[in-house]
Tab-separated table of C-alpha atoms in Angstrom:
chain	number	residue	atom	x	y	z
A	1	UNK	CA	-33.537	-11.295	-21.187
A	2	UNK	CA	-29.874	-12.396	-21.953
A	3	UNK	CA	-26.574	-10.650	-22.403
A	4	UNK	CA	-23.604	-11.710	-23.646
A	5	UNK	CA	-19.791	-11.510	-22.261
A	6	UNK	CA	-17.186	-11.748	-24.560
A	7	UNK	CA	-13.939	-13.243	-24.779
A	8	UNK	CA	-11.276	-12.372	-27.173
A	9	UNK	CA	-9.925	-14.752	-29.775
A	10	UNK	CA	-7.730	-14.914	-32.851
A	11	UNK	CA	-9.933	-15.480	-35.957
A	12	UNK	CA	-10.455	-18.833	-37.229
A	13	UNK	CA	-8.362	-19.248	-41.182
A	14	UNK	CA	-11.650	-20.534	-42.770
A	15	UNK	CA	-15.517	-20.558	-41.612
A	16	UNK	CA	-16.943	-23.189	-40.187
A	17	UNK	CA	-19.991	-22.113	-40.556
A	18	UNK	CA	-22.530	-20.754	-43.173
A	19	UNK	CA	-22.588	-16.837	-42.719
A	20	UNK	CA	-24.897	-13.979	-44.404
A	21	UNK	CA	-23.552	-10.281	-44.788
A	22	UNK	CA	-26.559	-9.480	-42.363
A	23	UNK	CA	-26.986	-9.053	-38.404
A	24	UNK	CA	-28.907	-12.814	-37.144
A	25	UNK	CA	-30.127	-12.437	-34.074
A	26	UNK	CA	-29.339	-15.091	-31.539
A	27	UNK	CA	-32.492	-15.578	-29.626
A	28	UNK	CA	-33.242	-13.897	-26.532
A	29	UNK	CA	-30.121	-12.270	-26.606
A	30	UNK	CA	-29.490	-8.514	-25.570
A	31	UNK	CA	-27.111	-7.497	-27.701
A	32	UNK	CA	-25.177	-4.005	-26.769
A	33	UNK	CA	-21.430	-4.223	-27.707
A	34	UNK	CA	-20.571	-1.286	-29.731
A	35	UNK	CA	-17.088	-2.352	-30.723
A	36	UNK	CA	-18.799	-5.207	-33.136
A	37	UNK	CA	-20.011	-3.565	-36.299
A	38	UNK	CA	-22.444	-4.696	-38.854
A	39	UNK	CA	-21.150	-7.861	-40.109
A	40	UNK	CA	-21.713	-10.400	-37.782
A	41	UNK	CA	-22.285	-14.182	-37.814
A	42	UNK	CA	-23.834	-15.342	-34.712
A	43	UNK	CA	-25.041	-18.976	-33.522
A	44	UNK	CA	-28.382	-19.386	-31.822
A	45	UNK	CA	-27.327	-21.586	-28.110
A	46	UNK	CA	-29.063	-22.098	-25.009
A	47	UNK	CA	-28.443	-19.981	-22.421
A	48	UNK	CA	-25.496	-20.530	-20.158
A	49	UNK	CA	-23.604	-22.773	-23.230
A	50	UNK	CA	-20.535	-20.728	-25.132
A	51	UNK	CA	-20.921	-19.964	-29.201
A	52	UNK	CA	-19.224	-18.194	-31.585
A	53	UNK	CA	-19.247	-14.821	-33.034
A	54	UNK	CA	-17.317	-13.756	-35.889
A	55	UNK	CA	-16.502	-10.107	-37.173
A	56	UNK	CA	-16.335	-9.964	-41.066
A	57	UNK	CA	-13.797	-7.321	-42.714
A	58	UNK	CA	-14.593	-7.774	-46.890
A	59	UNK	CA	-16.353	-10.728	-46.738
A	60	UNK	CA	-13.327	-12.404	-44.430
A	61	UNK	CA	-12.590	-13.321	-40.619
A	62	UNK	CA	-11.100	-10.489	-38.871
A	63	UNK	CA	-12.342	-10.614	-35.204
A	64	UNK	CA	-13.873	-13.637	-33.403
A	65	UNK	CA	-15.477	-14.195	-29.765
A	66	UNK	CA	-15.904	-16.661	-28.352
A	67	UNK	CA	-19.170	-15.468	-26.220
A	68	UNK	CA	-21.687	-16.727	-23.372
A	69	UNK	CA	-25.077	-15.961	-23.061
A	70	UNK	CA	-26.081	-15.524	-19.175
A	71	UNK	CA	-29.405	-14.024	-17.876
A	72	UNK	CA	-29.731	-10.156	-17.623
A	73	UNK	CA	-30.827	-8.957	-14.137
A	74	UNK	CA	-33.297	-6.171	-13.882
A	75	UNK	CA	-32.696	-2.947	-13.099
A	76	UNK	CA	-33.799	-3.264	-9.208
A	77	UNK	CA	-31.332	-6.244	-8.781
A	78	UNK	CA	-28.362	-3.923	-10.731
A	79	UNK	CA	-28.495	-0.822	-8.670
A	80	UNK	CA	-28.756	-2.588	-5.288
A	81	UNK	CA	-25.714	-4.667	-6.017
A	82	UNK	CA	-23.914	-1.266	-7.683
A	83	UNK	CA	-24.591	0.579	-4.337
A	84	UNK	CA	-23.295	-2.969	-2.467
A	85	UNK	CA	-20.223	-2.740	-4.470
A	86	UNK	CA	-19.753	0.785	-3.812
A	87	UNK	CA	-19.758	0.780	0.051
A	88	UNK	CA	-17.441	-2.288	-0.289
A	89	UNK	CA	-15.034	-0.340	-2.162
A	90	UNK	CA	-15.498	2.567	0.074
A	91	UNK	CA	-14.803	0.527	3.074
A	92	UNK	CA	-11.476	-1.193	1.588
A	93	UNK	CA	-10.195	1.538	-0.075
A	94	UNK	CA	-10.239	3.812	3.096
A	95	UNK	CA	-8.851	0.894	5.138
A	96	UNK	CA	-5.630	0.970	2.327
A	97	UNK	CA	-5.655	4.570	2.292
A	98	UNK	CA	-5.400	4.730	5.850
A	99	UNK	CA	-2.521	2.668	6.257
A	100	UNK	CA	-0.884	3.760	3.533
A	101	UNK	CA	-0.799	7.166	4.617
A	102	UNK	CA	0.518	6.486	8.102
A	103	UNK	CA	3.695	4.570	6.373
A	104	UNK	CA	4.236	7.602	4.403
A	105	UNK	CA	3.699	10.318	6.784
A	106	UNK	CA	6.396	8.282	8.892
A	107	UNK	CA	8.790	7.502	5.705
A	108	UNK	CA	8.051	11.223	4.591
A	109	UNK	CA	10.296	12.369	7.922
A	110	UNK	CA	12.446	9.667	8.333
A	111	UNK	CA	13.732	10.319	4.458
A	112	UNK	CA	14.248	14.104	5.028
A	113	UNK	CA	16.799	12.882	7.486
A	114	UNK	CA	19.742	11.806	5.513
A	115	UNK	CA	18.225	14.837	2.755
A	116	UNK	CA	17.691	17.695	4.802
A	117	UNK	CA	20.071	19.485	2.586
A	118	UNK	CA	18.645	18.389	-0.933
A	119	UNK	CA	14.745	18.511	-0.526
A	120	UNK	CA	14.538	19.892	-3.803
A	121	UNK	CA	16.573	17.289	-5.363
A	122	UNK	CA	14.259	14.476	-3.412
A	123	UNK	CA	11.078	16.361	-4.663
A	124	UNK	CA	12.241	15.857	-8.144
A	125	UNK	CA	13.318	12.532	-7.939
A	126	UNK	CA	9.925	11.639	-6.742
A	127	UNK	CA	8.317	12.980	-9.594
A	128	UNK	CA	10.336	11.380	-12.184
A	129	UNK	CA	9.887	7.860	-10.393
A	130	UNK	CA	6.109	8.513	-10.606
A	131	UNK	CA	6.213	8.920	-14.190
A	132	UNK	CA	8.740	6.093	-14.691
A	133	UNK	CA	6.414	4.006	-13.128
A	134	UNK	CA	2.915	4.761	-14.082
A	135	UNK	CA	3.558	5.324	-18.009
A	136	UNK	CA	4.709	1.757	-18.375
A	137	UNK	CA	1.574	0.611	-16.218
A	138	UNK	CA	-0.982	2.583	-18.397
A	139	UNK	CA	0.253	1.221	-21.190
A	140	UNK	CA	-0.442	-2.370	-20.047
A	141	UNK	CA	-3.463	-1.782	-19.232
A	142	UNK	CA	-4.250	0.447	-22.901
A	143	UNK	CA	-2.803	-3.092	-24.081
A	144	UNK	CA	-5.332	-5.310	-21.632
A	145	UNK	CA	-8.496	-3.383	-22.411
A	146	UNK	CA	-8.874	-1.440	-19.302
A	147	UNK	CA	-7.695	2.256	-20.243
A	148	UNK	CA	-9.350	3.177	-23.975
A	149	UNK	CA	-8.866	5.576	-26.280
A	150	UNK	CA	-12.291	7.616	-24.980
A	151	UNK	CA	-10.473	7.480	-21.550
A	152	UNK	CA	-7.357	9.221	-22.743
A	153	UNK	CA	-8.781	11.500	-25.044
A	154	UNK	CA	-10.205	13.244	-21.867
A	155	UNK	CA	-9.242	17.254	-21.722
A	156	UNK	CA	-5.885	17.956	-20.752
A	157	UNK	CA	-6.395	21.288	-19.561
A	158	UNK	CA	-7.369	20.549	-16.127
A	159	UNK	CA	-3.957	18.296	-16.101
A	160	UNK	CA	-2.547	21.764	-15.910
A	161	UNK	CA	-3.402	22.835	-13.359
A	162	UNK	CA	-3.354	19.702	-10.917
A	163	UNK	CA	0.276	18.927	-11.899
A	164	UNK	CA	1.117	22.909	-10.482
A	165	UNK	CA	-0.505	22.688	-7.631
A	166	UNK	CA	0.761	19.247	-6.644
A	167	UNK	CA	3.918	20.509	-7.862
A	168	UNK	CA	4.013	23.663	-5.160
A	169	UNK	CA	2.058	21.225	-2.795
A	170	UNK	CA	5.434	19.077	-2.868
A	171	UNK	CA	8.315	20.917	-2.958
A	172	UNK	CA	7.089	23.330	0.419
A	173	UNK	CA	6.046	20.141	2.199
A	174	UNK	CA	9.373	19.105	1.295
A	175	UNK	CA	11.413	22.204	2.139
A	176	UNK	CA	9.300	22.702	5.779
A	177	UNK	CA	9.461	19.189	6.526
A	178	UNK	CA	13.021	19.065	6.623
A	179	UNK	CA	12.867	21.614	9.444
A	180	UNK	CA	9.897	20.849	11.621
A	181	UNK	CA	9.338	18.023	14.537
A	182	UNK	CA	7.968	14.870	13.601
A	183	UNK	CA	4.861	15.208	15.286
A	184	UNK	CA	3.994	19.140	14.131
A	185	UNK	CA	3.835	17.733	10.040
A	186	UNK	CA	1.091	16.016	10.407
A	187	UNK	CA	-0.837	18.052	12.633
A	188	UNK	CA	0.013	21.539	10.390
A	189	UNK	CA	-1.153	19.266	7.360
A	190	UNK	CA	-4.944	18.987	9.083
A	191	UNK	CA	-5.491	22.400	7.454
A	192	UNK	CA	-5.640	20.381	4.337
A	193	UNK	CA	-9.555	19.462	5.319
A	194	UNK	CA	-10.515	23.191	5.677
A	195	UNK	CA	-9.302	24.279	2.986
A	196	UNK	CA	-10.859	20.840	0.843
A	197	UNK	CA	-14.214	21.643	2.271
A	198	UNK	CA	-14.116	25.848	1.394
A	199	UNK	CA	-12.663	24.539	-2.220
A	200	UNK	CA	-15.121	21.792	-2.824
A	201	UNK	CA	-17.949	24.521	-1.854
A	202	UNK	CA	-16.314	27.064	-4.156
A	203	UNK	CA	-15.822	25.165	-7.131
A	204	UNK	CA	-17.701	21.965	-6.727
A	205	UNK	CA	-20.880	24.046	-5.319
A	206	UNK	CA	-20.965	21.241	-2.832
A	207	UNK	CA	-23.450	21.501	0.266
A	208	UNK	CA	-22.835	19.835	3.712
A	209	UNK	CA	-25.446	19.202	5.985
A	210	UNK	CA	-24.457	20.051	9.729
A	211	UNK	CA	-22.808	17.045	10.955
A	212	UNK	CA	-20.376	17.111	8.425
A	213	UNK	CA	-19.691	20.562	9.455
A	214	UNK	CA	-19.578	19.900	12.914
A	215	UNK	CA	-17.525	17.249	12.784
A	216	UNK	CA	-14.530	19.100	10.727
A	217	UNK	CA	-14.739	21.704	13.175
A	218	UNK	CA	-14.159	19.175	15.846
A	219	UNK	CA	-11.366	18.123	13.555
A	220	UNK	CA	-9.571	21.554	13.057
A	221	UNK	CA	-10.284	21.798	17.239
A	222	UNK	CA	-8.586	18.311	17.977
A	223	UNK	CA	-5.788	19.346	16.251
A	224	UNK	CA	-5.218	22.533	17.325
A	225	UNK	CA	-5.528	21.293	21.093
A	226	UNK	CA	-3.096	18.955	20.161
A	227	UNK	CA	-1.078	21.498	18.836
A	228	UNK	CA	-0.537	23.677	21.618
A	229	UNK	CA	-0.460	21.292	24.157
A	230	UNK	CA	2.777	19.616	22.644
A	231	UNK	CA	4.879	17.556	24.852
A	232	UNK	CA	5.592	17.077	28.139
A	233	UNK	CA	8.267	19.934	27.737
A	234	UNK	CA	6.119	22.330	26.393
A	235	UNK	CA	4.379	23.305	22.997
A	236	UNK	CA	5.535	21.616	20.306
A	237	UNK	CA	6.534	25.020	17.815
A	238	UNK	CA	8.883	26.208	21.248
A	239	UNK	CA	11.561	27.908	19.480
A	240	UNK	CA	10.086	27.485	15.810
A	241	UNK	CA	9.342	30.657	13.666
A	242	UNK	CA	6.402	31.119	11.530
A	243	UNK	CA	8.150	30.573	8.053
A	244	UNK	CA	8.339	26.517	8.615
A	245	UNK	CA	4.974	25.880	9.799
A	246	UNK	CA	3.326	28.869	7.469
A	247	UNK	CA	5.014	27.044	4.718
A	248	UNK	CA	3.269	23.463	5.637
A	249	UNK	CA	-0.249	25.214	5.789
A	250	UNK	CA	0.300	26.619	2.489
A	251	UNK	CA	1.617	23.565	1.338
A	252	UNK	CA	-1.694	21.232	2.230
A	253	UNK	CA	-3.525	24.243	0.691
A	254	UNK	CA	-2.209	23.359	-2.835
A	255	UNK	CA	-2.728	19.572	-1.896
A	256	UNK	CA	-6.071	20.162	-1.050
A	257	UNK	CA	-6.906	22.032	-4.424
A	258	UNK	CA	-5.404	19.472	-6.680
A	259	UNK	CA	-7.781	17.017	-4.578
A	260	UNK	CA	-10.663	18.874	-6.126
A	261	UNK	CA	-9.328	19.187	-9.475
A	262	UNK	CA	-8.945	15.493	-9.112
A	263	UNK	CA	-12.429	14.869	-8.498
A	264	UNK	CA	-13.623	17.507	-10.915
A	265	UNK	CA	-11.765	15.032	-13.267
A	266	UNK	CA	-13.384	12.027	-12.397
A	267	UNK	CA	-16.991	13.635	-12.525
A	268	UNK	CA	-16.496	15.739	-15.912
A	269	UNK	CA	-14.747	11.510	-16.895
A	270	UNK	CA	-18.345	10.299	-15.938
A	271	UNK	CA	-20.090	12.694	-17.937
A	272	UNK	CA	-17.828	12.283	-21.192
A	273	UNK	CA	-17.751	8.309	-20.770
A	274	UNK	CA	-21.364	7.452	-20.495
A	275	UNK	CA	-21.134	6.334	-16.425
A	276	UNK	CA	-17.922	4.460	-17.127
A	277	UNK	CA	-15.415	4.951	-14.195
A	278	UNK	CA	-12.133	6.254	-15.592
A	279	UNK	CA	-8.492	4.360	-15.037
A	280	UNK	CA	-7.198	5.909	-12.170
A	281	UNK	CA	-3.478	5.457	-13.989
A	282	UNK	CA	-5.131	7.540	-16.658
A	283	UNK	CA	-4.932	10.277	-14.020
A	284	UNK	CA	-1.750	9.348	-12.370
A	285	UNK	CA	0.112	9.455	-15.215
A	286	UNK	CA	-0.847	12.866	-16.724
A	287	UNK	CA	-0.514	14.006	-13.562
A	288	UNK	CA	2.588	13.266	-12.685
A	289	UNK	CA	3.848	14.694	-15.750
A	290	UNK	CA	2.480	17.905	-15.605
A	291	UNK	CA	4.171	17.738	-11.784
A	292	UNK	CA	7.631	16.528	-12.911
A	293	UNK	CA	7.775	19.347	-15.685
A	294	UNK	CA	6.334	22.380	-13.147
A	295	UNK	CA	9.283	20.912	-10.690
A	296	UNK	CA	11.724	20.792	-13.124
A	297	UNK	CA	11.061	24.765	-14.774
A	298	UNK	CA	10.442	25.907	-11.040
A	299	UNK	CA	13.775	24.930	-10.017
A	300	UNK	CA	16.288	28.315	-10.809
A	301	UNK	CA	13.160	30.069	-8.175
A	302	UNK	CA	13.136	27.644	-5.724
A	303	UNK	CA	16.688	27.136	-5.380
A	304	UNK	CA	17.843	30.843	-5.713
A	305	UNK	CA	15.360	31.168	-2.403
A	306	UNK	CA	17.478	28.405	-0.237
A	307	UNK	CA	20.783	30.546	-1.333
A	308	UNK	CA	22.001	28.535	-4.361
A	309	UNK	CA	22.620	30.274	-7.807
A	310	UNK	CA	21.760	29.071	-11.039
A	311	UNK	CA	25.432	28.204	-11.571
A	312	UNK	CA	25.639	25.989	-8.629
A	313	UNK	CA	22.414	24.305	-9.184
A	314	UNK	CA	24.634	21.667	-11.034
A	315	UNK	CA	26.755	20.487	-7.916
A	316	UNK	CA	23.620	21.002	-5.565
A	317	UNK	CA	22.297	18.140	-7.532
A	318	UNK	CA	25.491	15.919	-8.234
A	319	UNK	CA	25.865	16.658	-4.000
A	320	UNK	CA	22.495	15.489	-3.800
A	321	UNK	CA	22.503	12.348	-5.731
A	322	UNK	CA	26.243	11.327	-4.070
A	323	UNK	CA	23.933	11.417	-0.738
A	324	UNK	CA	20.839	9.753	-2.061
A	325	UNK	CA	22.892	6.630	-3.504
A	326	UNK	CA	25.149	6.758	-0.919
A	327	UNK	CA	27.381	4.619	-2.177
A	328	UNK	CA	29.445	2.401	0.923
A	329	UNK	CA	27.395	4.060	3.343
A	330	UNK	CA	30.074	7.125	4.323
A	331	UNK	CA	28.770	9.959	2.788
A	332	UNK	CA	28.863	12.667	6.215
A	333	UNK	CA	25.681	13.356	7.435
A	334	UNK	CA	23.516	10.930	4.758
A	335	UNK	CA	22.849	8.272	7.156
A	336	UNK	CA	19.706	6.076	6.290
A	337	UNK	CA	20.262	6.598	2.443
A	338	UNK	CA	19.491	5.175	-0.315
A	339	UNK	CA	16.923	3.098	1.857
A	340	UNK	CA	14.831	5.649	3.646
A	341	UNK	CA	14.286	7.630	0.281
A	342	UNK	CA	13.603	4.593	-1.573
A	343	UNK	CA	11.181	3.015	0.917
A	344	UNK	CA	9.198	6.891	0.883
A	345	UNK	CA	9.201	7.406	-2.901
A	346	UNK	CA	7.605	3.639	-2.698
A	347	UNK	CA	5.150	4.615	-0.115
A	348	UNK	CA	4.127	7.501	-2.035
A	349	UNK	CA	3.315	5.710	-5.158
A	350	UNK	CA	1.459	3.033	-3.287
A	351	UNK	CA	-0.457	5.989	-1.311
A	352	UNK	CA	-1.507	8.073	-4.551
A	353	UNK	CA	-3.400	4.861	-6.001
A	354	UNK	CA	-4.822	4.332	-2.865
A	355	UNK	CA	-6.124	7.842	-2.580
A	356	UNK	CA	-7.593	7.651	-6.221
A	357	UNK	CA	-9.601	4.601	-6.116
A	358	UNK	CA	-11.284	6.055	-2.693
A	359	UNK	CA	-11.720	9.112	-4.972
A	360	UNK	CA	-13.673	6.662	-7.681
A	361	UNK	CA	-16.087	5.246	-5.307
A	362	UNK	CA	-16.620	8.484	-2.966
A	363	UNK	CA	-15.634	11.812	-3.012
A	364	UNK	CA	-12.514	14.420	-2.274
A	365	UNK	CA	-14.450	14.928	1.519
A	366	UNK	CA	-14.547	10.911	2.278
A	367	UNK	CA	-10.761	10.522	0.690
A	368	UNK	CA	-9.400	13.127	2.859
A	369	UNK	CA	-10.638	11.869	6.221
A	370	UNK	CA	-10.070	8.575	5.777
A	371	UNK	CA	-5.985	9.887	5.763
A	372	UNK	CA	-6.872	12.762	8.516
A	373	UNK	CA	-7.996	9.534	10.610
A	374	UNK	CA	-3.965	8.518	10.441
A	375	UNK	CA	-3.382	11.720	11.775
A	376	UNK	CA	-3.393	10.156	15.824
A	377	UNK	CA	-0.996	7.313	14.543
A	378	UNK	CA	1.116	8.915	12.656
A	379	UNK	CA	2.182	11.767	15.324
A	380	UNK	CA	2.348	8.663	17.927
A	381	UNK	CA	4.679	6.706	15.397
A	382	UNK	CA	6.578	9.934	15.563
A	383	UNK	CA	7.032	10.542	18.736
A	384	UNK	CA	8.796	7.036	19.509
A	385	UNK	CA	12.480	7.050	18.928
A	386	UNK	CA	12.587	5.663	15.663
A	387	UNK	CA	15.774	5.344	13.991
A	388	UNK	CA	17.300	8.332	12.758
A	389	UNK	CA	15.228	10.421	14.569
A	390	UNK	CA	17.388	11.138	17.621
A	391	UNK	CA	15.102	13.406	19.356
A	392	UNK	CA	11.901	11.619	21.062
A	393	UNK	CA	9.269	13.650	22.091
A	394	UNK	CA	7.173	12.945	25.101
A	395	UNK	CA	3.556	13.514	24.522
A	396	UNK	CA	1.404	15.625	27.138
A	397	UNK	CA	-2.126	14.146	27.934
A	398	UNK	CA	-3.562	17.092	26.378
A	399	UNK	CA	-2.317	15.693	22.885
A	400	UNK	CA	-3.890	12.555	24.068
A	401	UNK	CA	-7.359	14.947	24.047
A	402	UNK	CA	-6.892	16.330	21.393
A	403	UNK	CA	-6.400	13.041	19.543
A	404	UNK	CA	-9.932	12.037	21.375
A	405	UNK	CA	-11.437	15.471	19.629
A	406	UNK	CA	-10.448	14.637	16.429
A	407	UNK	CA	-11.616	11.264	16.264
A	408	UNK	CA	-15.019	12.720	17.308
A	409	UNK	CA	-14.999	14.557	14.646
A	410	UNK	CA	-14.537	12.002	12.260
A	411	UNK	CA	-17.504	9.718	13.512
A	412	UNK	CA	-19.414	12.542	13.312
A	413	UNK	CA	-18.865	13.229	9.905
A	414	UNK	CA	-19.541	9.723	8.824
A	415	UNK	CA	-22.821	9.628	10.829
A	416	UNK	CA	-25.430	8.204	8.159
A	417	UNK	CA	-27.478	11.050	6.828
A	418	UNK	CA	-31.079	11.237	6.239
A	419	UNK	CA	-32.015	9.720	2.747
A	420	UNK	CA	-33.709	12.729	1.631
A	421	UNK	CA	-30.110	14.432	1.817
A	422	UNK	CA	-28.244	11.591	0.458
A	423	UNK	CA	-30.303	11.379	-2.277
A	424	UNK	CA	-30.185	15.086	-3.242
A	425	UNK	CA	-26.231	14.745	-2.180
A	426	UNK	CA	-25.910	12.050	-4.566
């Protein structure tokens, strides 16, 4: 059996060859490309040699390929080298992810630095860079071939709400960063697994065997060991009231919903585009969108809660662009700007396509712990006096154990599960 791949090519003026207004088959040739239509002139080749086919509008050239015909594997040979190419993508992607997300957790901090004072104004900046970046990208590749019209005729409705929770997601992470240790924002974010696994088995209907379950539980225990052991001085929420960290848990609960959304996405894409994988700019950009408008109309609320009235919302943000440019490097207390900011709103992009493509060739459970497993570097990348960050804080060996714990409970996790569950799991 033979397929064919084709390569696109302008249309020849005249035709070379004799043509009829029927279909001629070409020989041991499997012939499934439903953008070519009824018209067709093809030439019968050997196998492995290039021919022609040409696309007739009214009798005349419209469309020509020039086309190879290569052996067709069987099915055995496909789906072995489909689950190969899976577990390589699994295995790269989470390698990205995972660095990715320890550059931004770090970035994330070190940016609220010089914009402790305009979080808000950061959060929306971010948004607006997302979609300044991605629409321009999905329309290269609608141009190249890669995103189609199926693929963004998807429903928008679930958009909706992914773009609100995102939306919340950022803005609180923004607001309780600002005011909590280094160290304490990624370890409050851990909740963000707990609440992805109770989602994913709410709406997903999702069942984990009991190594999976174990092993988040050793997660959430790692991390709260780490928690309360703190530094060498003592824990590391001393002195801290519940609002800040209350605020982080709530805000990796909104993460962790748009997660699922995301993947709900993805599998209702699956469905729709006949086992295709969709563009993950397709999702990015729609998105974002959906994030940068529920920023924008959320922003008389959000700012009348840190104290400033609709009327002064215009100098908060002229205040807070004067200290993201920061223009000659002396705006007071803007230090590290426009680089820090920059380099995080960078990181973030970088870290949301990573995050999708591990979505594509896993699930919302895989994606997640392959960034919880940057949750040990991260707080250690924290703790060293990085600049900016004045205050260094001196980890306890506890934290060191509790670090241990959670890494535990990662392997475990990841143990390989019987087949009979993977294959009911898949």
């Amino acid at each position: 059996m033979l397929r064919l791949n084709l390569i696109p090519r302008p249309a020849p003026k005249s035709l070379p060859l004799p043509f009829s207004r029927d279909i001629c088959s070409v020989y041991g040739v499997d012939f499934r490309e439903t953008h070519l239509k009824t018209d067709v002139v093809k030439l019968s080749i050997a196998p492995g040699k290039r021919f022609s086919i040409l696309h007739l509008g009214n009798g005349k050239p419209s469309v020509s390929w020039v086309c190879r015909a290569v052996p067709k594997r069987n099915s055995g040979g496909d789906e072995a080298s489909s689950a190969s190419d899976k577990r390589a993508g699994v295995i790269v992607w989470s390698a990205i992810t995972l660095m990715l997300a320890v550059v931004n957790r770090v970035l994330h901090k070190l940016a609220l630095v010089p914009m402790k004072e305009y979080p808000l104004f950061l959060a929306q900046i971010n948004t607006l860079v997302f979609v300044a970046v991605y629409f321009p990208l999905l329309y290269l590749r609608y141009k190249g071939g890669l995103v189609t019209d199926e693929m963004l005729s998807i429903p928008k409705t679930p958009f909706i709400a992914m773009g609100f929770l995102e939306s919340v997601s950022l803005v609180s992470g923004m607001y309780a960063g600002a005011m909590l240790p280094g160290p304490v924002i990624p370890l409050l974010y851990q909740t963000f697994l707990i609440w992805q696994l109770v989602f994913s088995r709410i709406l997903l209907k999702r069942t984990y065997p009991l190594n999976q379950i174990a092993g988040c539980i050793l997660v959430a225990a790692g991390v709260i060991v780490a928690l309360t052991s703190g530094s060498s001085n003592g824990t590391m929420l001393a002195g801290m009231g519940i609002l800040w960290p209350a605020l982080m848990v709530l805000s990796s609960a909104f993460q962790a919903g748009a997660s699922i959304v995301k993947e709900y996405v993805f599998i209702d894409a699956a469905t729709r585009l006949k086992g295709k994988l969709l563009d993950v700019f397709v999702v990015n950009c729609f998105g974002s969108a959906v994030q940068a408008m529920f920023v924008l109309l959320c922003l008389p609320i959000l700012s009348n809660l840190k104290g400033i009235t609709l009327s002064q919302l215009p100098m908060y943000f002229k205040s807070g662009a004067a200290c993201f440019l920061n223009i000659g490097g002396n705006t007071p207390g803007c230090a590290g700007a426009p680089m820090l900011p920059l380099l995080f709103i960078i990181s973030s992009v970088l870290f949301n396509i990573s995050v999708l493509n591990l979505l594509k060739f896993s699930d919302a459970i895989v994606a997640s712990l392959a960034v919880r497993a940057s949750v040990p570097i991260a707080i250690y990348a924290l703790s060293l006096p990085l600049p900016y960050l004045p205050q260094v804080e001196s980890l306890s060996p506890l934290f060191h154990l509790g670090s241990m714990i959670l890494v535990v409970g990662l392997i475990l996790y990841n143990m390989p599960r019987p087949q009979k569950q993977l294959s009911k799991a898949l």
